[in-house]
């Protein structure tokens, strides 16, 4: 089939291309994007919008939520006899695409992120800020815990010059702990 004459392609997730000279590949391949690939479409139709003298210009459509759109797309087809053959093997086309968030999608993500830990790929320079905040909070919480825990446990001292070991509260003239019986001294 002459590639320039192909008017439309219907590509399905989970199905592979027809192959003759190369290995078969999935018809649809999501390569990431700000929306990720978790909501990649089941079926995509790509339409021939014209020839630029070198390649066909494709426009691809699918049933996507209002929050998602196609980003970069690349339709690849296997040349029948050699890689750049203008004739292609029928059924050999595949689509590589990125799935991006629309403005509405970006608003929804920001509104659902109440703690500010979401980092879009565009803001990757600040990707460690959330982790640093969490680590600082955990260290402070541990310090407060250890401070109050260590103040509640009586510590033993070994010797006061008279040969007897006494709990630290006896050395500092502090009141005895609750439940203390003076007859046990």
GROMACS .gro file of C-alpha atoms in nm, residues 11-180:
model
  170
   11UNK     CA    1  -0.499   0.122   1.615
   12UNK     CA    2  -0.589  -0.085   1.923
   13UNK     CA    3  -0.426  -0.130   2.261
   14UNK     CA    4  -0.306  -0.486   2.320
   15UNK     CA    5  -0.280  -0.570   1.949
   16UNK     CA    6   0.043  -0.599   1.754
   17UNK     CA    7   0.143  -0.479   1.410
   18UNK     CA    8   0.173  -0.704   1.107
   19UNK     CA    9   0.540  -0.758   1.030
   20UNK     CA   10   0.747  -0.885   0.741
   21UNK     CA   11   1.104  -0.756   0.778
   22UNK     CA   12   1.109  -0.653   1.146
   23UNK     CA   13   0.960  -0.776   1.472
   24UNK     CA   14   0.596  -0.695   1.550
   25UNK     CA   15   0.538  -0.412   1.798
   26UNK     CA   16   0.229  -0.298   1.991
   27UNK     CA   17  -0.003  -0.083   1.779
   28UNK     CA   18  -0.035   0.172   2.062
   29UNK     CA   19   0.259   0.269   2.281
   30UNK     CA   20   0.228   0.544   2.543
   31UNK     CA   21   0.566   0.699   2.626
   32UNK     CA   22   0.462   0.910   2.926
   33UNK     CA   23   0.367   1.275   2.947
   34UNK     CA   24   0.225   1.489   3.226
   35UNK     CA   25  -0.087   1.269   3.248
   36UNK     CA   26   0.106   0.941   3.257
   37UNK     CA   27  -0.010   0.628   3.078
   38UNK     CA   28  -0.263   0.488   3.324
   39UNK     CA   29  -0.557   0.623   3.122
   40UNK     CA   30  -0.427   0.547   2.774
   41UNK     CA   31  -0.708   0.495   2.521
   42UNK     CA   32  -0.821   0.155   2.397
   43UNK     CA   33  -0.862   0.265   2.034
   44UNK     CA   34  -0.705   0.551   1.840
   45UNK     CA   35  -0.786   0.664   1.488
   46UNK     CA   36  -0.527   0.860   1.294
   47UNK     CA   37  -0.617   1.056   0.980
   48UNK     CA   38  -0.394   1.151   0.688
   49UNK     CA   39  -0.395   1.534   0.680
   50UNK     CA   40  -0.153   1.571   0.390
   51UNK     CA   41   0.196   1.511   0.264
   52UNK     CA   42   0.486   1.747   0.345
   53UNK     CA   43   0.712   1.611   0.070
   54UNK     CA   44   0.884   1.376   0.310
   55UNK     CA   45   0.618   1.214   0.525
   56UNK     CA   46   0.243   1.197   0.590
   57UNK     CA   47   0.111   1.443   0.849
   58UNK     CA   48  -0.120   1.260   1.089
   59UNK     CA   49  -0.394   1.380   1.323
   60UNK     CA   50  -0.494   1.124   1.586
   61UNK     CA   51  -0.819   1.114   1.783
   62UNK     CA   52  -0.950   0.898   2.065
   63UNK     CA   53  -1.214   0.900   2.338
   64UNK     CA   54  -1.019   1.084   2.607
   65UNK     CA   55  -1.145   1.251   2.922
   66UNK     CA   56  -1.161   1.632   2.918
   67UNK     CA   57  -0.854   1.630   3.141
   68UNK     CA   58  -0.630   1.452   2.887
   69UNK     CA   59  -0.502   1.521   2.536
   70UNK     CA   60  -0.244   1.380   2.298
   71UNK     CA   61   0.096   1.544   2.313
   72UNK     CA   62   0.370   1.439   2.076
   73UNK     CA   63   0.263   1.163   1.834
   74UNK     CA   64   0.462   0.954   1.591
   75UNK     CA   65   0.308   0.712   1.342
   76UNK     CA   66   0.554   0.450   1.217
   77UNK     CA   67   0.492   0.196   0.944
   78UNK     CA   68   0.715  -0.081   0.812
   79UNK     CA   69   0.845  -0.017   0.460
   80UNK     CA   70   0.757  -0.310   0.238
   81UNK     CA   71   1.102  -0.384   0.086
   82UNK     CA   72   1.334  -0.148   0.278
   83UNK     CA   73   1.304   0.101   0.569
   84UNK     CA   74   1.216   0.416   0.368
   85UNK     CA   75   1.006   0.237   0.105
   86UNK     CA   76   0.706   0.461   0.013
   87UNK     CA   77   0.504   0.140   0.002
   88UNK     CA   78   0.421  -0.006   0.342
   89UNK     CA   79   0.306  -0.343   0.469
   90UNK     CA   80  -0.066  -0.334   0.535
   91UNK     CA   81  -0.137  -0.343   0.913
   92UNK     CA   82   0.223  -0.256   1.006
   93UNK     CA   83   0.158   0.092   1.147
   94UNK     CA   84   0.195   0.179   1.514
   95UNK     CA   85   0.155   0.496   1.718
   96UNK     CA   86   0.397   0.627   1.981
   97UNK     CA   87   0.229   0.901   2.184
   98UNK     CA   88   0.254   1.112   2.495
   99UNK     CA   89  -0.054   1.175   2.708
  100UNK     CA   90  -0.066   1.528   2.850
  101UNK     CA   91  -0.296   1.704   3.097
  102UNK     CA   92  -0.524   1.975   2.962
  103UNK     CA   93  -0.568   2.302   3.156
  104UNK     CA   94  -0.874   2.146   3.322
  105UNK     CA   95  -0.670   1.839   3.413
  106UNK     CA   96  -0.396   2.050   3.567
  107UNK     CA   97  -0.654   2.240   3.774
  108UNK     CA   98  -0.808   1.915   3.899
  109UNK     CA   99  -0.468   1.775   3.995
  110UNK     CA  100  -0.374   2.092   4.183
  111UNK     CA  101  -0.713   2.106   4.362
  112UNK     CA  102  -0.693   1.742   4.469
  113UNK     CA  103  -0.342   1.793   4.606
  114UNK     CA  104  -0.410   1.932   4.953
  115UNK     CA  105  -0.059   1.876   5.091
  116UNK     CA  106   0.144   2.025   4.806
  117UNK     CA  107   0.349   1.713   4.743
  118UNK     CA  108   0.245   1.670   4.377
  119UNK     CA  109   0.530   1.755   4.146
  120UNK     CA  110   0.463   1.778   3.775
  121UNK     CA  111   0.738   1.683   3.537
  122UNK     CA  112   0.783   2.051   3.452
  123UNK     CA  113   0.880   2.128   3.814
  124UNK     CA  114   1.133   1.849   3.854
  125UNK     CA  115   1.395   2.089   3.998
  126UNK     CA  116   1.191   2.104   4.321
  127UNK     CA  117   1.129   1.729   4.337
  128UNK     CA  118   1.330   1.684   4.658
  129UNK     CA  119   1.160   1.962   4.854
  130UNK     CA  120   0.868   1.745   4.970
  131UNK     CA  121   1.102   1.467   5.083
  132UNK     CA  122   1.319   1.710   5.280
  133UNK     CA  123   1.014   1.853   5.460
  134UNK     CA  124   0.898   1.502   5.555
  135UNK     CA  125   1.245   1.406   5.684
  136UNK     CA  126   1.272   1.724   5.896
  137UNK     CA  127   0.927   1.663   6.047
  138UNK     CA  128   1.015   1.301   6.130
  139UNK     CA  129   1.346   1.401   6.293
  140UNK     CA  130   1.172   1.667   6.505
  141UNK     CA  131   0.900   1.423   6.609
  142UNK     CA  132   1.162   1.165   6.707
  143UNK     CA  133   1.354   1.427   6.908
  144UNK     CA  134   1.043   1.533   7.099
  145UNK     CA  135   0.955   1.168   7.166
  146UNK     CA  136   1.304   1.086   7.297
  147UNK     CA  137   1.309   1.402   7.512
  148UNK     CA  138   0.988   1.316   7.693
  149UNK     CA  139   1.070   0.944   7.712
  150UNK     CA  140   1.413   1.004   7.868
  151UNK     CA  141   1.266   1.241   8.130
  152UNK     CA  142   1.018   0.978   8.251
  153UNK     CA  143   1.265   0.698   8.321
  154UNK     CA  144   1.470   0.719   8.643
  155UNK     CA  145   1.839   0.676   8.576
  156UNK     CA  146   2.076   0.485   8.801
  157UNK     CA  147   2.398   0.642   8.924
  158UNK     CA  148   2.677   0.421   9.038
  159UNK     CA  149   2.817   0.551   9.364
  160UNK     CA  150   2.801   0.876   9.548
  161UNK     CA  151   3.120   0.836   9.742
  162UNK     CA  152   2.950   0.632  10.015
  163UNK     CA  153   2.952   0.305   9.816
  164UNK     CA  154   2.575   0.288   9.753
  165UNK     CA  155   2.404   0.329   9.419
  166UNK     CA  156   2.096   0.547   9.431
  167UNK     CA  157   1.841   0.648   9.169
  168UNK     CA  158   1.912   0.994   9.028
  169UNK     CA  159   1.598   1.142   9.184
  170UNK     CA  160   1.738   1.071   9.535
  171UNK     CA  161   2.061   1.257   9.457
  172UNK     CA  162   1.879   1.576   9.357
  173UNK     CA  163   1.633   1.597   9.647
  174UNK     CA  164   1.334   1.561   9.410
  175UNK     CA  165   1.012   1.398   9.531
  176UNK     CA  166   0.992   1.020   9.488
  177UNK     CA  167   0.799   0.874   9.192
  178UNK     CA  168   0.432   0.775   9.238
  179UNK     CA  169   0.380   0.450   9.427
  180UNK     CA  170   0.712   0.480   9.614
   0.00000   0.00000   0.00000
